[in-house]
Coordinates of C-alpha atoms in Angstrom, one line a residue:
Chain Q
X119 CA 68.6 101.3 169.7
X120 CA 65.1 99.0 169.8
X121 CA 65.4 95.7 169.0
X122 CA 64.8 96.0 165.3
X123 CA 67.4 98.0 164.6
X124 CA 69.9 96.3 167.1
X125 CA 69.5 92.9 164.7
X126 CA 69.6 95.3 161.7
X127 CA 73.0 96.7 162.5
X128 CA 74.7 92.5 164.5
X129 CA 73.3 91.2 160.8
X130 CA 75.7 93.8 158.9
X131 CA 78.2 93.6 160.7
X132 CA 78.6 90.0 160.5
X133 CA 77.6 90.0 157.3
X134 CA 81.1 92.6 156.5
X135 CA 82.9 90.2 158.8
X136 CA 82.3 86.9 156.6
X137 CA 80.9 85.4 159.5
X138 CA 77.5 83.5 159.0
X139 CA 75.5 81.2 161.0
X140 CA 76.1 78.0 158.9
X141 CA 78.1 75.1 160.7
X142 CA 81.8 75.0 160.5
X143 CA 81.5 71.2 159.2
X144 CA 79.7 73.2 155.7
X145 CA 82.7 76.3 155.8
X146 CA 84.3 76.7 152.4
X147 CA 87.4 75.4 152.4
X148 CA 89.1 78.5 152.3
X149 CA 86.8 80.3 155.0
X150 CA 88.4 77.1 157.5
X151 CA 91.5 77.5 156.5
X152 CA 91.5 81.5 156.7
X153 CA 90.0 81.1 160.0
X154 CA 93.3 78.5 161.0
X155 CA 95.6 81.0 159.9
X156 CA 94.4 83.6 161.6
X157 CA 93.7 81.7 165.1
X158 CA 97.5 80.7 164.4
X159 CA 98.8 84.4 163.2
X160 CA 97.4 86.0 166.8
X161 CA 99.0 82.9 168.8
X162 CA 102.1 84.2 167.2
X163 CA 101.5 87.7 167.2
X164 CA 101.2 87.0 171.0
X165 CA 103.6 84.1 171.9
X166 CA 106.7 86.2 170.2
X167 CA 107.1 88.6 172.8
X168 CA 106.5 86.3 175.3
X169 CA 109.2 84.3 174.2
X170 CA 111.4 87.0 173.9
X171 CA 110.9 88.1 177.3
X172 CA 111.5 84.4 178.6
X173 CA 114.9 84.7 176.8
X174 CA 116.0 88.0 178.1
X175 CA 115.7 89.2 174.5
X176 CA 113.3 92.2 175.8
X177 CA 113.0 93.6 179.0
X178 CA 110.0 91.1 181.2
X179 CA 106.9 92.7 181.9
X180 CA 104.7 91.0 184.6
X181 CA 101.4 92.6 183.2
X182 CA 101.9 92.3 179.5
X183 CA 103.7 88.8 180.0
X184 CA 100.3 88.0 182.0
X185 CA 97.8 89.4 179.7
X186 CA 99.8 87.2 176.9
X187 CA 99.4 84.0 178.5
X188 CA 95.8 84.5 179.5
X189 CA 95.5 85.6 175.5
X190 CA 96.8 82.4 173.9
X191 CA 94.7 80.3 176.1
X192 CA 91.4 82.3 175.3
X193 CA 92.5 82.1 171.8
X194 CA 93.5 78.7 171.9
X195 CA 90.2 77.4 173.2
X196 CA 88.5 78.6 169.5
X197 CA 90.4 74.7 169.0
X198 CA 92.0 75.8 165.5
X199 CA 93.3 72.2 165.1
X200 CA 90.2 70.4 165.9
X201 CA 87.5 72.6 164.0
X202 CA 89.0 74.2 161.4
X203 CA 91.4 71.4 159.5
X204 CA 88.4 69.7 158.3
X205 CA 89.2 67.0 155.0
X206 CA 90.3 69.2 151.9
X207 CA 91.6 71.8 153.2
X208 CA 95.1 71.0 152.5
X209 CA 94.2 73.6 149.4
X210 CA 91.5 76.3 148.0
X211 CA 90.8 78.7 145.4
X212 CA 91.7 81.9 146.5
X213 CA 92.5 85.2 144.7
X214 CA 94.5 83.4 142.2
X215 CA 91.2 81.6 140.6
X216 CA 93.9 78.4 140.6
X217 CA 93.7 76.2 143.9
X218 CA 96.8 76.9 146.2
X219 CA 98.4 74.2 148.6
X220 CA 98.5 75.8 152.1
X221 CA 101.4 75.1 154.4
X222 CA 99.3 72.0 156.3
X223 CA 101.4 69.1 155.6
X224 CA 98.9 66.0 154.2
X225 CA 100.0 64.1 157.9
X226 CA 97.2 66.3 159.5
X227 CA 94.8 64.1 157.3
X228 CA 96.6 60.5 157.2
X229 CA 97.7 60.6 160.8
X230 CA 94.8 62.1 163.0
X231 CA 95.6 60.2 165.8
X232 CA 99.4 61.8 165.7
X233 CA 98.1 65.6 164.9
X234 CA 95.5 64.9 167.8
X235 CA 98.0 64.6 170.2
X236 CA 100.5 67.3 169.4
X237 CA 97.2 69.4 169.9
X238 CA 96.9 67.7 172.9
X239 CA 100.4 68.5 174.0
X240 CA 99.8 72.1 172.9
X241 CA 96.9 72.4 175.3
X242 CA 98.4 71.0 178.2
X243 CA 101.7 73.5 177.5
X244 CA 99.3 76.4 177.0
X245 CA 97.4 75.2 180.5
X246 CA 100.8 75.2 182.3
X247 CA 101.9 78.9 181.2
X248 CA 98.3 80.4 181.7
X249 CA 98.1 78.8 185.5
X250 CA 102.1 80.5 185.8
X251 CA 100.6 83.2 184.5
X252 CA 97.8 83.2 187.5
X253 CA 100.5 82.4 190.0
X254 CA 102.1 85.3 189.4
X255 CA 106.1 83.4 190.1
X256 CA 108.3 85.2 186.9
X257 CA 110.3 82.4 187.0
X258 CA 107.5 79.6 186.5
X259 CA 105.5 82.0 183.4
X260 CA 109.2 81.8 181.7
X261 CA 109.8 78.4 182.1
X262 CA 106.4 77.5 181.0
X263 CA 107.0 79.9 178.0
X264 CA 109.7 77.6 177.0
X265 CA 107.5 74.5 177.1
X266 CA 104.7 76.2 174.9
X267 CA 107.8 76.8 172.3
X268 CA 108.9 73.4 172.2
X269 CA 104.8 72.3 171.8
X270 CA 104.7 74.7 168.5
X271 CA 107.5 73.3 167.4
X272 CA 106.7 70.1 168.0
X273 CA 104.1 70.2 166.0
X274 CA 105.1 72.3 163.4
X275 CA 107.7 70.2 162.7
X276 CA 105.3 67.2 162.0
X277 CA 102.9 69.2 160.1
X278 CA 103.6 72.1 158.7
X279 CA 105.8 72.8 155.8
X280 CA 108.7 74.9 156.0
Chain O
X288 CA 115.1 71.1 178.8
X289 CA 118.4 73.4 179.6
X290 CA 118.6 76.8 178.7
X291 CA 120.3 76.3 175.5
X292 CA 117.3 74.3 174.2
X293 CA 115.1 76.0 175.5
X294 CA 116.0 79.4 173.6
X295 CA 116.7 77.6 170.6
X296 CA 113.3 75.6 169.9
X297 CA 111.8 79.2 171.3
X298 CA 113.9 80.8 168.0
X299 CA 112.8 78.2 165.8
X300 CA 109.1 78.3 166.6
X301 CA 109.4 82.3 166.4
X302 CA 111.0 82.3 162.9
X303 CA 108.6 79.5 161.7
X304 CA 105.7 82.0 162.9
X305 CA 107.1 84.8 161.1
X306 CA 107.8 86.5 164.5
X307 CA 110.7 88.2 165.0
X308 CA 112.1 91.0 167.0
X309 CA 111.9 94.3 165.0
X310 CA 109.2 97.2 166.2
X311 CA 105.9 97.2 164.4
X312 CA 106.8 100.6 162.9
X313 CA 109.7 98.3 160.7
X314 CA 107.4 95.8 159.9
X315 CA 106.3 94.8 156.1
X316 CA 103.3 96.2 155.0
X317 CA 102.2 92.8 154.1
X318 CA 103.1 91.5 157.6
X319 CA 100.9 95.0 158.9
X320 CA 97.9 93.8 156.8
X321 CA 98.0 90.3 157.8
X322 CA 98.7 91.1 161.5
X323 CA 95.5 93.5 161.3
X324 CA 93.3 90.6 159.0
X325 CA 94.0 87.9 161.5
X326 CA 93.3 89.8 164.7
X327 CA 90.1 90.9 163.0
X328 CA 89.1 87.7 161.8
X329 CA 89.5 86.2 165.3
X330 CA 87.5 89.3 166.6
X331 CA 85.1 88.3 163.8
X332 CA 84.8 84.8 164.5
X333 CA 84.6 85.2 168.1
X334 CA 81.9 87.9 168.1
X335 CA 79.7 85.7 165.7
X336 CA 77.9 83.5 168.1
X337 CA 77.4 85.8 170.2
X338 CA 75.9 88.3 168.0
X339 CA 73.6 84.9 167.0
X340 CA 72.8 84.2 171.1
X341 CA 72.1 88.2 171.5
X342 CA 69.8 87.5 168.6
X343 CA 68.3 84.6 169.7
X344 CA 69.2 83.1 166.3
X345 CA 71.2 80.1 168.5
X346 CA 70.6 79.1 172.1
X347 CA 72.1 81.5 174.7
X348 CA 74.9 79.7 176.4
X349 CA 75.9 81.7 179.7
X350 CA 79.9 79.7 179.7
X351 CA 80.5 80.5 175.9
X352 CA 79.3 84.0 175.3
X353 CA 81.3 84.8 178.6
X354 CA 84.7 83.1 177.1
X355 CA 83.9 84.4 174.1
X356 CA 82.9 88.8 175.2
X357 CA 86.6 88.3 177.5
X358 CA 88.2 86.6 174.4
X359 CA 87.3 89.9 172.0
X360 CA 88.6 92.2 175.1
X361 CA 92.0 90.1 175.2
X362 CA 92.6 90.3 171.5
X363 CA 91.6 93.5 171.1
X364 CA 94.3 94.6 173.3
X365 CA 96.2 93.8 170.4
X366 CA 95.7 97.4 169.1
X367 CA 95.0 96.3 165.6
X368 CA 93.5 100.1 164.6
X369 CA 96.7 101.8 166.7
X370 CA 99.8 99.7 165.8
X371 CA 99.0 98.0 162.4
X372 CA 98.0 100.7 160.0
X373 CA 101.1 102.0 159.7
X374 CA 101.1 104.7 156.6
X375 CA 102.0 103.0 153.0
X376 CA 99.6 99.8 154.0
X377 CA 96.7 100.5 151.9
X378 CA 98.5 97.8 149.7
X379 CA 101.3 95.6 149.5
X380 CA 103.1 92.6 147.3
X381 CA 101.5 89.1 148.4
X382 CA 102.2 86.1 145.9
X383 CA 101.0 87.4 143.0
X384 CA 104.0 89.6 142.8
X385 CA 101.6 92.9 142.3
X386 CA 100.8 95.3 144.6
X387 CA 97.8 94.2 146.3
X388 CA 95.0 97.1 147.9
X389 CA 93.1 95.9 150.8
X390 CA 89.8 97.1 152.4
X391 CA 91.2 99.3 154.4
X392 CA 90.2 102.7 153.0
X393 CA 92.0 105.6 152.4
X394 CA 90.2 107.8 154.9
X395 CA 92.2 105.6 157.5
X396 CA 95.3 107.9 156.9
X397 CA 93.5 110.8 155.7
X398 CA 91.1 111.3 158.6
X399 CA 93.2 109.4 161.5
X400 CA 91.3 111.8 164.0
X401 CA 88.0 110.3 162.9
X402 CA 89.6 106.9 162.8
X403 CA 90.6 106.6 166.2
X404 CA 87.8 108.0 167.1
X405 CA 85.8 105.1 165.5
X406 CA 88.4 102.8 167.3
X407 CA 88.1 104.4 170.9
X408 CA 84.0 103.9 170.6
X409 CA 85.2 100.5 169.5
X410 CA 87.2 100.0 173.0
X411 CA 84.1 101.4 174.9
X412 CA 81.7 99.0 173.5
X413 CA 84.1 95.5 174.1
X414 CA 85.1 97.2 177.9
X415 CA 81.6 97.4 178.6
X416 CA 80.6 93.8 177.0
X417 CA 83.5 92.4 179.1
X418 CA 82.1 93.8 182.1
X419 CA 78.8 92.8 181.4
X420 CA 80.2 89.1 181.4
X421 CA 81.7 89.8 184.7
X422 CA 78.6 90.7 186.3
X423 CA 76.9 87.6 185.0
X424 CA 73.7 89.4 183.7
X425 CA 72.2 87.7 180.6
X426 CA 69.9 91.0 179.6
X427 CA 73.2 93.0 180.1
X428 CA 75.4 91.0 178.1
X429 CA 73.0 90.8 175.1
X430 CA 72.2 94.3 175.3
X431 CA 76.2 95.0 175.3
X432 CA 76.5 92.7 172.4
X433 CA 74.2 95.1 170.2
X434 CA 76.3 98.0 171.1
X435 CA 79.9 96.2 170.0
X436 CA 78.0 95.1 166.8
X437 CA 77.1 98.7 166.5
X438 CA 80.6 100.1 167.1
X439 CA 82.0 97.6 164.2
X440 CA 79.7 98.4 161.6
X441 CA 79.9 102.5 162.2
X442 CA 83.8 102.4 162.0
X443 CA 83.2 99.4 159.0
X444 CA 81.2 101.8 157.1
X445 CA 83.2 104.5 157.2
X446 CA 86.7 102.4 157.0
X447 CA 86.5 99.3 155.2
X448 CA 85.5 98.8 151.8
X449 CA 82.7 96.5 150.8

C-alpha cells in the first residue's frame, strides 16, 4: 500500500467509525456521552467475570483473570470521567429526535470536586488490582477485585441513577 | 471489608452494570448489539489518534500510540466478531419499543465463512501493531497502523452498513 492510498483507506475508516480529528472539548453531546457509555460498557463487560471469579461464582482463571485486570486499566486510562462528561451532557438528541436524560445524575456537574475524587478512588482501586494482577498472588488479584467493586459502586451510587 | 461485603457491593456493581452471569449465547439481542457497539467504539476511539499520528495529521507521541496499539489488542480479545453476533441480532427492541436494525449486515450470518475471515485478517493486523509497539520502532508502528486501518475498512465495507 503507498502512502497515498494508506491515508485514503485510515481516513475511511475513521470516517465509518465516527471518529474525527476535532477536540473532545467541541464533541457533540451525544458523541461524549456515547463515547462514556461505551468506555463504561467494556469496564463492565470485563469487570463481571472478574468479579465472579473473586467470588467463587465461576471457576478462577489466572490468564483470563490477568488479561482482565491489565484490560480495565488500559481502558480506564481513556479517563471516561474526566474527558467525556463535559457540561450538557446530562442529555442529547438521539434517535428519538426529542432530547433524552442519560443516567448521569446532575451531581457530576454541581459537585466536581466530589465526582473527582470517586474517579480518583477508582484509579487507585484499578492500580491496586492491575499491580495483583502483575504479581501474579491469586489471592491479592481477588481481593483487589473486591476493592475495584466497592470503587464502582461507590460512585455509582453518587452519580448515576438507578 | 469482610467477605460478606465484599460479595455483596461486587453484586450490586454487577447488576448496576447490567452484568450478570448467564453465557453470551443467552444474552438479549439488545445486550449482543450493545456489547459489540461499545467494544467497537472503544476500538474506534482508541485507533483514532493513532491513525492521525501514522498520518502525521497530529504529533507522533511514542508513550500514547504505544498504550493506545496494546489497548486495541486487549479489547479486541474481547471477541466482539466471535461471541456477539449471535444469530437473530440484526435487530432488536431499544426504547422506542420497535424492533430496531443495526449496521450490522446481513451477510454477517449469511456468509459467516467470509466474516470470520474478515475478522481473523482483523486479529493479524492488531497482533502485528501490538508487536510493533513492543519493539519500539516508530516506522514500524505507523506502517502497522495503515495495515489495522486497512483490515477495518475491508471487513466495514463488506459488513456494516453506511
Amino acid at each position: 500500500m503507498n502512502r497515498k492510498t494508506k491515508h485514503l483507506a485510515m481516513g475511511l475508516i475513521l470516517a465509518a467509525a465516527g471518529v474525527t480529528t476535532i477536540a473532545v472539548a467541541a464533541m457533540k453531546p451525544e458523541d461524549a456521552i456515547h463515547a462514556r457509555q461505551s468506555i463504561m460498557r467494556v469496564m463492565g463487560l470485563t469487570f463481571g467475570p472478574l468479579a465472579h471469579m473473586a467470588q467463587g461464582k465461576i471457576p478462577y482463571n489466572k490468564k483470563e483473570f490477568v488479561a482482565g485486570a491489565l484490560r480495565l486499566e488500559s481502558v480506564w486510562e481513556m479517563n471516561p470521567t474526566g474527558r467525556f462528561f463535559p457540561k450538557g451532557t446530562d442529555k442529547a438528541i438521539f434517535g428519538s429526535g426529542i432530547a433524552e436524560y442519560t443516567k448521569a445524575k446532575p451531581e457530576i456537574w454541581s459537585e466536581p470536586a466530589k465526582f473527582k475524587k470517586a474517579a480518583e478512588h477508582a484509579s487507585e482501586a484499578i492500580a491496586k488490582l492491575a499491580q495483583a494482577a502483575r504479581s501474579g498472588d491469586e489471592d491479592a488479584m481477588k481481593s483487589a477485585a473486591g476493592g475495584v467493586g466497592k470503587a464502582c459502586k461507590g460512585c455509582h451510587d453518587d452519580f448515576h441513577a438507578k
